[in-house]
mmCIF file of C-alpha atoms in Angstrom:
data_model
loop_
_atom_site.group_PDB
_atom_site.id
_atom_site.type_symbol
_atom_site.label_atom_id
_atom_site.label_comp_id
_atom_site.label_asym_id
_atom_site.label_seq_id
_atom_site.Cartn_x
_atom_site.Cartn_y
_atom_site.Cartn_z
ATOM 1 C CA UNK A 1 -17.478 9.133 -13.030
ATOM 2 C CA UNK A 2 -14.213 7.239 -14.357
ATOM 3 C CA UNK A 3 -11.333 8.944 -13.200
ATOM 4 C CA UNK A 4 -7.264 8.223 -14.501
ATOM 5 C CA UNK A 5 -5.184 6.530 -11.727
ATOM 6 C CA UNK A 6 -1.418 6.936 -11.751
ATOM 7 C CA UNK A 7 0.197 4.242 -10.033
ATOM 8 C CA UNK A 8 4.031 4.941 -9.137
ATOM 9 C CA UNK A 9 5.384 0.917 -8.147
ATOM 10 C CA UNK A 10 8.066 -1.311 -8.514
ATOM 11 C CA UNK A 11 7.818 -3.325 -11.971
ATOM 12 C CA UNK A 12 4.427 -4.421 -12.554
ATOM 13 C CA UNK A 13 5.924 -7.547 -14.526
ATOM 14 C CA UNK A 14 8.070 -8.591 -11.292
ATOM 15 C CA UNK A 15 4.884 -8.856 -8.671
ATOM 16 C CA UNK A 16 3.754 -11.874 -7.098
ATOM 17 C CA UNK A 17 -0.116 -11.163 -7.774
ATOM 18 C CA UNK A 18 -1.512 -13.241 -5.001
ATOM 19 C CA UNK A 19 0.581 -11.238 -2.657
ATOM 20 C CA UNK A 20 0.761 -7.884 -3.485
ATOM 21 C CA UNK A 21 -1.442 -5.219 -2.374
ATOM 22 C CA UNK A 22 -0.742 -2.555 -5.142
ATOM 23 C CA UNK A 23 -2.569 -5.288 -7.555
ATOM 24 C CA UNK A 24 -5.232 -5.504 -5.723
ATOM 25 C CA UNK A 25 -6.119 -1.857 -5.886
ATOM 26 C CA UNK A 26 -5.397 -2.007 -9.383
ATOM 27 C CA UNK A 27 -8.006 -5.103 -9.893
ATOM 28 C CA UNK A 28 -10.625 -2.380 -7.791
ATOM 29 C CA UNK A 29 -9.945 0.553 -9.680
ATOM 30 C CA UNK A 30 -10.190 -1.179 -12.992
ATOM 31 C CA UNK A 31 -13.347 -2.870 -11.493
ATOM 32 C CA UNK A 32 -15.000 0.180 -11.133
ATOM 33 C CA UNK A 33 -14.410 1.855 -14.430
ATOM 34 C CA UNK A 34 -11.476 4.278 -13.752
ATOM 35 C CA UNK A 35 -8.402 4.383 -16.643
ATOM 36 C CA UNK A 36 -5.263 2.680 -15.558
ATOM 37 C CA UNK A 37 -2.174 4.429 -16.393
ATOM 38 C CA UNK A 38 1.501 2.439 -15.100
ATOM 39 C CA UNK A 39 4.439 4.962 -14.980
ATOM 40 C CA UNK A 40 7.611 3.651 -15.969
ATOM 41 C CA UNK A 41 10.178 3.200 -13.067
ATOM 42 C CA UNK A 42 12.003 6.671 -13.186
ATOM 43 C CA UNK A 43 9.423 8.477 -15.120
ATOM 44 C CA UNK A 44 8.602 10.979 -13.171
ATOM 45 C CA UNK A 45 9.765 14.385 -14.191
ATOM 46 C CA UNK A 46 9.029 18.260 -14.030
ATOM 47 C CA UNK A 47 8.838 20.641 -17.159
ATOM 48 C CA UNK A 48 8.670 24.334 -17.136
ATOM 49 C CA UNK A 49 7.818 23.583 -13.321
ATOM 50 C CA UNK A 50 4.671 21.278 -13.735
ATOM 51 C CA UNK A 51 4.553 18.143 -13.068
ATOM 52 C CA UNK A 52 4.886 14.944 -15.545
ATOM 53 C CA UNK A 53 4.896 11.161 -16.263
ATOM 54 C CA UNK A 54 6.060 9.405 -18.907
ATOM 55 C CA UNK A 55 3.276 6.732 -18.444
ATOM 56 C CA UNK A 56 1.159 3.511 -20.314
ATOM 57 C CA UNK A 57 -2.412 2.568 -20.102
ATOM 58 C CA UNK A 58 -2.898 -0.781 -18.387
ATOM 59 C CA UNK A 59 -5.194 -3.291 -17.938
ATOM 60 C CA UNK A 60 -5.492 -5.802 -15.214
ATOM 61 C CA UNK A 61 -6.507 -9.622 -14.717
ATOM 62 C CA UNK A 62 -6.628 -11.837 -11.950
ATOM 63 C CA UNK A 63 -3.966 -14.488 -14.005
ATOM 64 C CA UNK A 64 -0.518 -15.244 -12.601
ATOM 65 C CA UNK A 65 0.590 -16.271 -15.934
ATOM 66 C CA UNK A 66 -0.968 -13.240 -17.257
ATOM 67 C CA UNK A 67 -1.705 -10.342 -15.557
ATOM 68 C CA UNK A 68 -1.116 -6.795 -16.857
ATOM 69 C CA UNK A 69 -1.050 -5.569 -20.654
ATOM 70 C CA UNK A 70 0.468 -2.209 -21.238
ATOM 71 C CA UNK A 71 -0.210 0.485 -23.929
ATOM 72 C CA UNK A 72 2.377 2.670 -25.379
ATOM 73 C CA UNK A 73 4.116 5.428 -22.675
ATOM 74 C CA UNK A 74 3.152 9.253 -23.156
ATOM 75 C CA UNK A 75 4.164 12.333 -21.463
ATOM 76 C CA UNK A 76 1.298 13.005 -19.630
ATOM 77 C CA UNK A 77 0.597 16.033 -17.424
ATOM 78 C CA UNK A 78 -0.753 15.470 -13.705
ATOM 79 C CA UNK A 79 -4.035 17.758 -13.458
ATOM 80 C CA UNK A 80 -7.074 17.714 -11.143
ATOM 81 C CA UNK A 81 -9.600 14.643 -11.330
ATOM 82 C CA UNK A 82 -6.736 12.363 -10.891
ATOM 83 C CA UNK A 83 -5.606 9.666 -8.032
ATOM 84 C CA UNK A 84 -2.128 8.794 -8.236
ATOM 85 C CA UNK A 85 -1.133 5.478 -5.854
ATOM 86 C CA UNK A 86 2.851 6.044 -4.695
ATOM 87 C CA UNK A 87 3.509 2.621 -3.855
ATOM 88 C CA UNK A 88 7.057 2.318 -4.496
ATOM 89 C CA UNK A 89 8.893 -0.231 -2.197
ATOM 90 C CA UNK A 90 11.609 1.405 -0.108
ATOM 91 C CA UNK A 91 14.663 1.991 0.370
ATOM 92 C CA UNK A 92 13.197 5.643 0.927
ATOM 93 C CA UNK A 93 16.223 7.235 -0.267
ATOM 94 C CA UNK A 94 16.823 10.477 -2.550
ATOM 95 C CA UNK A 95 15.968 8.804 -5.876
ATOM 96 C CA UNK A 96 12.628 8.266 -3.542
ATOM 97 C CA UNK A 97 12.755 11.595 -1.857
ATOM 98 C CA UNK A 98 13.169 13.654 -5.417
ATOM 99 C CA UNK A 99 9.909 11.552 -6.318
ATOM 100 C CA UNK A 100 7.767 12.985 -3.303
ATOM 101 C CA UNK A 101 8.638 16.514 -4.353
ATOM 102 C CA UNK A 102 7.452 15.748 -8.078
ATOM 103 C CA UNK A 103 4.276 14.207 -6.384
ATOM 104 C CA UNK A 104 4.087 17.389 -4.189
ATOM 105 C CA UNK A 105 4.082 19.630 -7.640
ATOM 106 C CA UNK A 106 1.334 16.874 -8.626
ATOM 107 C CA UNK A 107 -0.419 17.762 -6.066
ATOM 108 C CA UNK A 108 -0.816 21.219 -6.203
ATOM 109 C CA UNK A 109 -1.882 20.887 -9.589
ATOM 110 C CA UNK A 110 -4.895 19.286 -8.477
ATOM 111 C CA UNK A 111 -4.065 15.073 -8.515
ATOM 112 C CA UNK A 112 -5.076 13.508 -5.117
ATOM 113 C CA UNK A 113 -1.464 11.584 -3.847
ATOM 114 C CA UNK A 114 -2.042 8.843 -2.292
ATOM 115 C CA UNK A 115 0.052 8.595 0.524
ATOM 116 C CA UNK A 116 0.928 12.283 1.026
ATOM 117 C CA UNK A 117 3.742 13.573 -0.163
ATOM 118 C CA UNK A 118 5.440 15.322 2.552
ATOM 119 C CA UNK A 119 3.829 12.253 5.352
ATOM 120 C CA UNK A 120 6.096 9.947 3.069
ATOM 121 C CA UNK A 121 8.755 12.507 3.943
ATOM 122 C CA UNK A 122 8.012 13.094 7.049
ATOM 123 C CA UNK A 123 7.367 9.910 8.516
ATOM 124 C CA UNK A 124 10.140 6.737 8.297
ATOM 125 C CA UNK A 125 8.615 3.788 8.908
ATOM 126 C CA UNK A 126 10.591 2.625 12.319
ATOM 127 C CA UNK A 127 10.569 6.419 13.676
ATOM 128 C CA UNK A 128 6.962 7.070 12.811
ATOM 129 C CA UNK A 129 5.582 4.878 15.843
ATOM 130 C CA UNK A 130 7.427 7.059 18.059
ATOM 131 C CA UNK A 131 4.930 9.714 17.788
ATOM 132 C CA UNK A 132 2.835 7.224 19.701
ATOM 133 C CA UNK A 133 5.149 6.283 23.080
ATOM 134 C CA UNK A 134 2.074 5.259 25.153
ATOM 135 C CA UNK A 135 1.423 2.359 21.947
ATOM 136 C CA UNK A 136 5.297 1.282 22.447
ATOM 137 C CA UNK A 137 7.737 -1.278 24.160
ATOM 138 C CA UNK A 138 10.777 0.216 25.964
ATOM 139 C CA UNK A 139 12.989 1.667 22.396
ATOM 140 C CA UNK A 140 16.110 3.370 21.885
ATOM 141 C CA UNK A 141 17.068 5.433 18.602
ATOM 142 C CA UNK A 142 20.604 6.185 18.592
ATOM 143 C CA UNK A 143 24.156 5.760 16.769
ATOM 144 C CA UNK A 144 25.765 5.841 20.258
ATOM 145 C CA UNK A 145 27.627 1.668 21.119
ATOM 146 C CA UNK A 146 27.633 3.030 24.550
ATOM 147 C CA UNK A 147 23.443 3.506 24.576
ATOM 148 C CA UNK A 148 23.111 1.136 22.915
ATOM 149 C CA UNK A 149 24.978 -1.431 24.765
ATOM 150 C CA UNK A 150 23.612 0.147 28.258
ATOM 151 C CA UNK A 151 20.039 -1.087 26.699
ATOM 152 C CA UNK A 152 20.895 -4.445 26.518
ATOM 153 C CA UNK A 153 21.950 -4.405 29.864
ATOM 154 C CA UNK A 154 19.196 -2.860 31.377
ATOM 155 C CA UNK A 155 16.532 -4.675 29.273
ATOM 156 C CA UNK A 156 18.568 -8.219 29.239
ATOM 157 C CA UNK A 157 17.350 -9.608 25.495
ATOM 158 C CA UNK A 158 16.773 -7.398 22.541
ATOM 159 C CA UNK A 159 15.768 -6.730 19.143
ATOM 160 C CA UNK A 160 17.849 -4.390 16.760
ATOM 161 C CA UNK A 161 17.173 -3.022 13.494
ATOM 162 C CA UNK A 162 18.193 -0.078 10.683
ATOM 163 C CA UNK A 163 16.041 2.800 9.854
ATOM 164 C CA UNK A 164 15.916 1.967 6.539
ATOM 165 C CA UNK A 165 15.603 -2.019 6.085
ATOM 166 C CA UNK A 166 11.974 -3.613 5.682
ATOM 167 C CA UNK A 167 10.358 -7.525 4.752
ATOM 168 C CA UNK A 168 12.676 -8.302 8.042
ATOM 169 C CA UNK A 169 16.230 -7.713 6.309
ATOM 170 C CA UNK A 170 19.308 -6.993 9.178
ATOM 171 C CA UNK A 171 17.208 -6.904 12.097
ATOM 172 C CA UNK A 172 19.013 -8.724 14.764
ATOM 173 C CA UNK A 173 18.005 -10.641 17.892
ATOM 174 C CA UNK A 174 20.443 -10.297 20.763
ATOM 175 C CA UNK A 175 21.271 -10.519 24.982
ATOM 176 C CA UNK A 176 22.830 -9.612 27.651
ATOM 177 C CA UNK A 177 26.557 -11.356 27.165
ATOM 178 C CA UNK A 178 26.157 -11.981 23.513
ATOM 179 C CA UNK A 179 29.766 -12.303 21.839
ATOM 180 C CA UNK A 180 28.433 -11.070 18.627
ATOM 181 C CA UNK A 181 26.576 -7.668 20.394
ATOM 182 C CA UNK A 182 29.641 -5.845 19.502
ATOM 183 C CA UNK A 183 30.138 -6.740 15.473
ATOM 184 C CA UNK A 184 25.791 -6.066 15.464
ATOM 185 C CA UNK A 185 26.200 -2.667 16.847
ATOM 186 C CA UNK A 186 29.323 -2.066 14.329
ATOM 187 C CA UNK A 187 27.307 -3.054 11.149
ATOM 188 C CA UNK A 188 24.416 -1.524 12.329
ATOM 189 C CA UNK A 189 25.646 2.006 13.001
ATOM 190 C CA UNK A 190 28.510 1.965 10.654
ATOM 191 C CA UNK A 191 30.753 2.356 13.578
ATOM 192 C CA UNK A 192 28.647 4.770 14.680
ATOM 193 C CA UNK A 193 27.739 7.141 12.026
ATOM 194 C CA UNK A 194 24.025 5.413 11.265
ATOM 195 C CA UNK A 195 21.313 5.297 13.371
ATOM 196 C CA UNK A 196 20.145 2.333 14.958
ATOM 197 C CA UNK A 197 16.960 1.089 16.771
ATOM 198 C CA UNK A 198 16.657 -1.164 20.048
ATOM 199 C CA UNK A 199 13.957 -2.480 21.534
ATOM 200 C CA UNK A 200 13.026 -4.905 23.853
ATOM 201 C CA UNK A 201 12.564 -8.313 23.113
ATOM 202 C CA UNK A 202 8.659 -9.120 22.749
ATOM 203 C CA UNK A 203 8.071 -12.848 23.785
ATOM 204 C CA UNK A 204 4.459 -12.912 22.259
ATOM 205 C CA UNK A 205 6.052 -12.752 18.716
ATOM 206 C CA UNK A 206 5.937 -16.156 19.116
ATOM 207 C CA UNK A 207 2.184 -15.678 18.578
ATOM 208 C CA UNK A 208 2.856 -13.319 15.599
ATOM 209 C CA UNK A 209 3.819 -9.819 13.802
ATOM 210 C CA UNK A 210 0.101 -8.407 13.293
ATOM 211 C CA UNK A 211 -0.073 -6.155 10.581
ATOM 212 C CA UNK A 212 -3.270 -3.993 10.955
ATOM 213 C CA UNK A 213 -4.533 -1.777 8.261
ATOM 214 C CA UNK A 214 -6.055 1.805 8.532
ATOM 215 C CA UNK A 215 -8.415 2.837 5.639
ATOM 216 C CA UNK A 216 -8.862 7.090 6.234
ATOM 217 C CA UNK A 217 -7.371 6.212 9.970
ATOM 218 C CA UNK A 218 -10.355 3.666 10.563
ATOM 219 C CA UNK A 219 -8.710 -0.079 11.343
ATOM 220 C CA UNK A 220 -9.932 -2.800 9.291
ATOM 221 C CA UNK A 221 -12.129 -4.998 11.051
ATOM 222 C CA UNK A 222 -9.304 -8.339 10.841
ATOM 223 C CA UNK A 223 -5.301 -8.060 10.861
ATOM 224 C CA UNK A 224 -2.839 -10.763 9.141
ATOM 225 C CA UNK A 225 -0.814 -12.293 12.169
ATOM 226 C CA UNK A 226 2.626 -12.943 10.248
ATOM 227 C CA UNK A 227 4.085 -16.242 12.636
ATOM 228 C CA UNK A 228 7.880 -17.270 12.645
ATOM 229 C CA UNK A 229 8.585 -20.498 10.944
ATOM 230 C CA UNK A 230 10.680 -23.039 12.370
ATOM 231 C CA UNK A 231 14.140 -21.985 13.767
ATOM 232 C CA UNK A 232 13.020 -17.821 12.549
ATOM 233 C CA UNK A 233 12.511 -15.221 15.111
ATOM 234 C CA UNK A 234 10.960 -12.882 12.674
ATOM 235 C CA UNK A 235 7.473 -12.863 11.291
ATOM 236 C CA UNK A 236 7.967 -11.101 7.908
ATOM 237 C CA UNK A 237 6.151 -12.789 5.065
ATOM 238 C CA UNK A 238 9.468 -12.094 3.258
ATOM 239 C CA UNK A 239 11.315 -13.902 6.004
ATOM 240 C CA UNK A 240 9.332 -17.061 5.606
ATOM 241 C CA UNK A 241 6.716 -16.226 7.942
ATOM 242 C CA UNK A 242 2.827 -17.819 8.076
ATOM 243 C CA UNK A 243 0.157 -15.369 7.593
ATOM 244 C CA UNK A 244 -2.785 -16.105 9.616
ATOM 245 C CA UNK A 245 -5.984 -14.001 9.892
ATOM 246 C CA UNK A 246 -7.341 -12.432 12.962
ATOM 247 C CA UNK A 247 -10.299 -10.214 14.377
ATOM 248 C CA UNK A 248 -9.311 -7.449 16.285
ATOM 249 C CA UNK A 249 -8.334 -7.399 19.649
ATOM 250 C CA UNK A 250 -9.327 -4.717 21.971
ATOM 251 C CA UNK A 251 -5.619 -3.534 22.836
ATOM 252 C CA UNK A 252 -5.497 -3.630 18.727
ATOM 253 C CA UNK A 253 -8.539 -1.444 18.399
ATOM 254 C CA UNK A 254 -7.151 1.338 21.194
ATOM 255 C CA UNK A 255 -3.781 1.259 19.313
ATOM 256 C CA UNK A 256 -5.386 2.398 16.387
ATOM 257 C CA UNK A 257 -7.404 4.871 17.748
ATOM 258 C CA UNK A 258 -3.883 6.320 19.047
ATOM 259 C CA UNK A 259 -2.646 6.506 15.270
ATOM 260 C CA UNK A 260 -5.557 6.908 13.360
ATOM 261 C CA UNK A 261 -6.538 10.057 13.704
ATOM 262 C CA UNK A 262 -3.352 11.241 13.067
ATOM 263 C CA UNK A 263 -2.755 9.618 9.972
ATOM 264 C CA UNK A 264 -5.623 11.086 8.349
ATOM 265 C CA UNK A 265 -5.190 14.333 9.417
ATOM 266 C CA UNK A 266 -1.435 14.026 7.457
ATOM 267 C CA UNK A 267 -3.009 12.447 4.417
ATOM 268 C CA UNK A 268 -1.841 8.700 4.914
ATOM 269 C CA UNK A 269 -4.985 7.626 3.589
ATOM 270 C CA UNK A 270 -3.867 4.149 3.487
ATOM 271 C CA UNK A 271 -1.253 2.594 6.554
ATOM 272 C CA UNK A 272 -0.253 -0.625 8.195
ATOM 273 C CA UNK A 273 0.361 -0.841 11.485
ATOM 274 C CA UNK A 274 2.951 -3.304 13.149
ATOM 275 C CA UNK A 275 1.861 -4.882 16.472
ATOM 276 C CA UNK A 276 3.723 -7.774 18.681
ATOM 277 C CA UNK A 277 1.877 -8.512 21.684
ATOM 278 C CA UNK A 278 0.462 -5.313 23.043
ATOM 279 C CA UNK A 279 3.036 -2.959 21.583
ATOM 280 C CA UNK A 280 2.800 -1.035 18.360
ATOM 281 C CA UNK A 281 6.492 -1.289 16.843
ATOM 282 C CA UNK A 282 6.300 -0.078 12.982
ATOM 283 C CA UNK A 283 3.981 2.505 11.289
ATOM 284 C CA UNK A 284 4.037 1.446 7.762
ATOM 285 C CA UNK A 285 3.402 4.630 5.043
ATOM 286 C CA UNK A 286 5.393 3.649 2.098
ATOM 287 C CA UNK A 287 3.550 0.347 0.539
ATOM 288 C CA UNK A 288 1.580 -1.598 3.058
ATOM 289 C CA UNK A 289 0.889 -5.226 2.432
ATOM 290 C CA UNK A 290 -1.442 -7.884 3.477
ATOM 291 C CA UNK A 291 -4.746 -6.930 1.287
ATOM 292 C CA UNK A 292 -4.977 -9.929 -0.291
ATOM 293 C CA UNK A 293 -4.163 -12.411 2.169
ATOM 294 C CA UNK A 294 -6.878 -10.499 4.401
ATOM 295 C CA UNK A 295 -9.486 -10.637 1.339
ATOM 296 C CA UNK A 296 -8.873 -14.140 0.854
ATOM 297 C CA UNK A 297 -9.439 -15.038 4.374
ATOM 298 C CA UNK A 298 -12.268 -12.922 5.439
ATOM 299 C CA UNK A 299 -13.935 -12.480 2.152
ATOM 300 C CA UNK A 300 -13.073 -8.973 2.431
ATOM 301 C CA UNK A 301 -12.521 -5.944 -0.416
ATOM 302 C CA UNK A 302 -10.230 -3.838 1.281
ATOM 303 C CA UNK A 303 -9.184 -1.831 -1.820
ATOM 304 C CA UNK A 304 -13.114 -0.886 -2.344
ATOM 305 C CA UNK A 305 -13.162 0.542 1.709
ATOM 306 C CA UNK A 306 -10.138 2.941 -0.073
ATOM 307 C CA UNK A 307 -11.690 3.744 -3.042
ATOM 308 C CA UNK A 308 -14.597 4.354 -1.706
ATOM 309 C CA UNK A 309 -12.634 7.523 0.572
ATOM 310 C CA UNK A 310 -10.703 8.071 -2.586
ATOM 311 C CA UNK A 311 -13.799 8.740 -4.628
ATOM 312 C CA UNK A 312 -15.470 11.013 -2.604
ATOM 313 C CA UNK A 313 -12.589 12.956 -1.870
ATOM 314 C CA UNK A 314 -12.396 13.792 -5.682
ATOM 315 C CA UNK A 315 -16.296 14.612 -5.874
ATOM 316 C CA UNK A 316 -15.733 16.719 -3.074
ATOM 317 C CA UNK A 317 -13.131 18.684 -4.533
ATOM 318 C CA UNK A 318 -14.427 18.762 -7.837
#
């Protein structure tokens, strides 16, 4: 049965197609018969307390000089027998935040959110794998110099980042003795009114950032390994890093099967996990990549594995 998908996303005319995951699930939904409807950047919005979006139908093509076409935006109404994809990029802040609680309203009218709501709330990316401590290096959350700076001497080299930041942006490598430790931990923590995270250094990102993905808290069966380039510490496809696919490895598998079950229990039907070496370090809820590069590699269709949940969630609840 063709259902309407609402997908909430950074401009669809500013994508990189042969990158971006969101596309890719647009591509499968399309494939499949469902109605495509894009809702313009900010168009979310409540009305004698139910939930709307000023929104456009679109269509889809594998073309990077010509990918989407867009119909003319509507107020439309969120109701049951809808999927609506919240893949906004962060920063999750309260432009973001005031979004979730629309989706919430969405939600309770009947739509099927996709993450949930109050999990993209709930769970900030860097924080999130702290639920886990038994999947996680030696880490430190605090706005404290003095912590902070004890960490680095206890753990000798380091790796610091914001709460907020993600494609690699202001994450810092650093030592024991560094000159600059002091001026990192100042524009990190605001002089001490942000928080800031520290962890310790993980040699085997030499080897790569592996981002594995959890369909309904089941891992896919390969991850992308995301490699530092050149004179680059960090493995971020956005930082310049080389994607390169992998099976599974058994200390991958068990780290999933820590955060899984979880996940689906909180509705993050679709989540990428971030492991260096044999340490989880990111749970990512917001707009996890790497589809396509997988599906390319592996001759995969990781978007049908979702809508495949997706679906019979809505027939169940029908």
């Amino acid at each position: 049965m063709p259902l309407d998908i609402f997908v909430v996303m950074d401009p669809v005319g500013s994508i990189k197609i042969a990158k971006d995951t969101t596309f890719a699930m647009l591509l499968e939904a399309q494939r499949r018969g469902h109605r495509l409807h894009y809702v313009q950047p900010g168009g979310l919005h409540v009305e004698d307390g139910k939930a709307h979006a000023n929104a456009a139908a679109l269509a889809v093509r594998d073309d990077p000089h010509d990918w989407f076409e867009l119909g003319s935006f509507a107020r439309l109404e969120f109701d049951t027998g809808q999927i609506v994809l919240m893949r906004k990029d962060p920063p999750v802040d309260a432009e973001y935040l005031h979004d979730t609680h629309i989706l919430g309203l969405a939600q309770n009218q009947g739509a099927l959110v996709v993450n949930d709501p109050q999990g993209l709330r709930d769970f900030n990316e860097k924080l999130a794998a702290q639920l886990f401590p038994q999947c996680c290096p030696p880490t430190l959350i605090s706005r404290s110099a003095r912590q902070l700076k004890a960490f680095v001497a206890e753990h000798g080299e380091v790796v610091l980042k914001p709460l907020d930041g993600m494609g690699g942006r202001s994450i810092f490598r650093s030592y024991t003795g560094d000159p600059n430790l002091n001026v990192i931990l100042e524009t990190l923590t605001a002089g001490g009114h942000s928080l800031a995270l520290i962890q310790r250094y993980i040699p085997e990102i030499r080897d790569g950032d592996k981002r594995i993905l959890l369909v309904d808290g089941a891992p896919v069966e390969f991850c992308l390994a995301r490699i530092p380039q050149g004179d680059e510490f960090r493995g971020n496809l956005a930082a310049g890093g080389r994607g390169e696919g992998r099976p599974l490895s058994d200390r991958d598998r068990w780290i999933a099967a820590q955060v899984g079950p979880e996940m689906k229990r909180r509705g993050m039907r679709f989540v990428g996990l971030d492991v260096i070496g044999e340490y989880l370090t990111e749970v990512n809820v917001t707009s996890p990549t790497c589809v396509r590069e997988l599906d390319s590699q592996f001759g995969l269709n990781i978007a049908g594995q979702l809508f495949d949940a997706l679906e019979t969630s809505v027939s169940a609840n029908a």
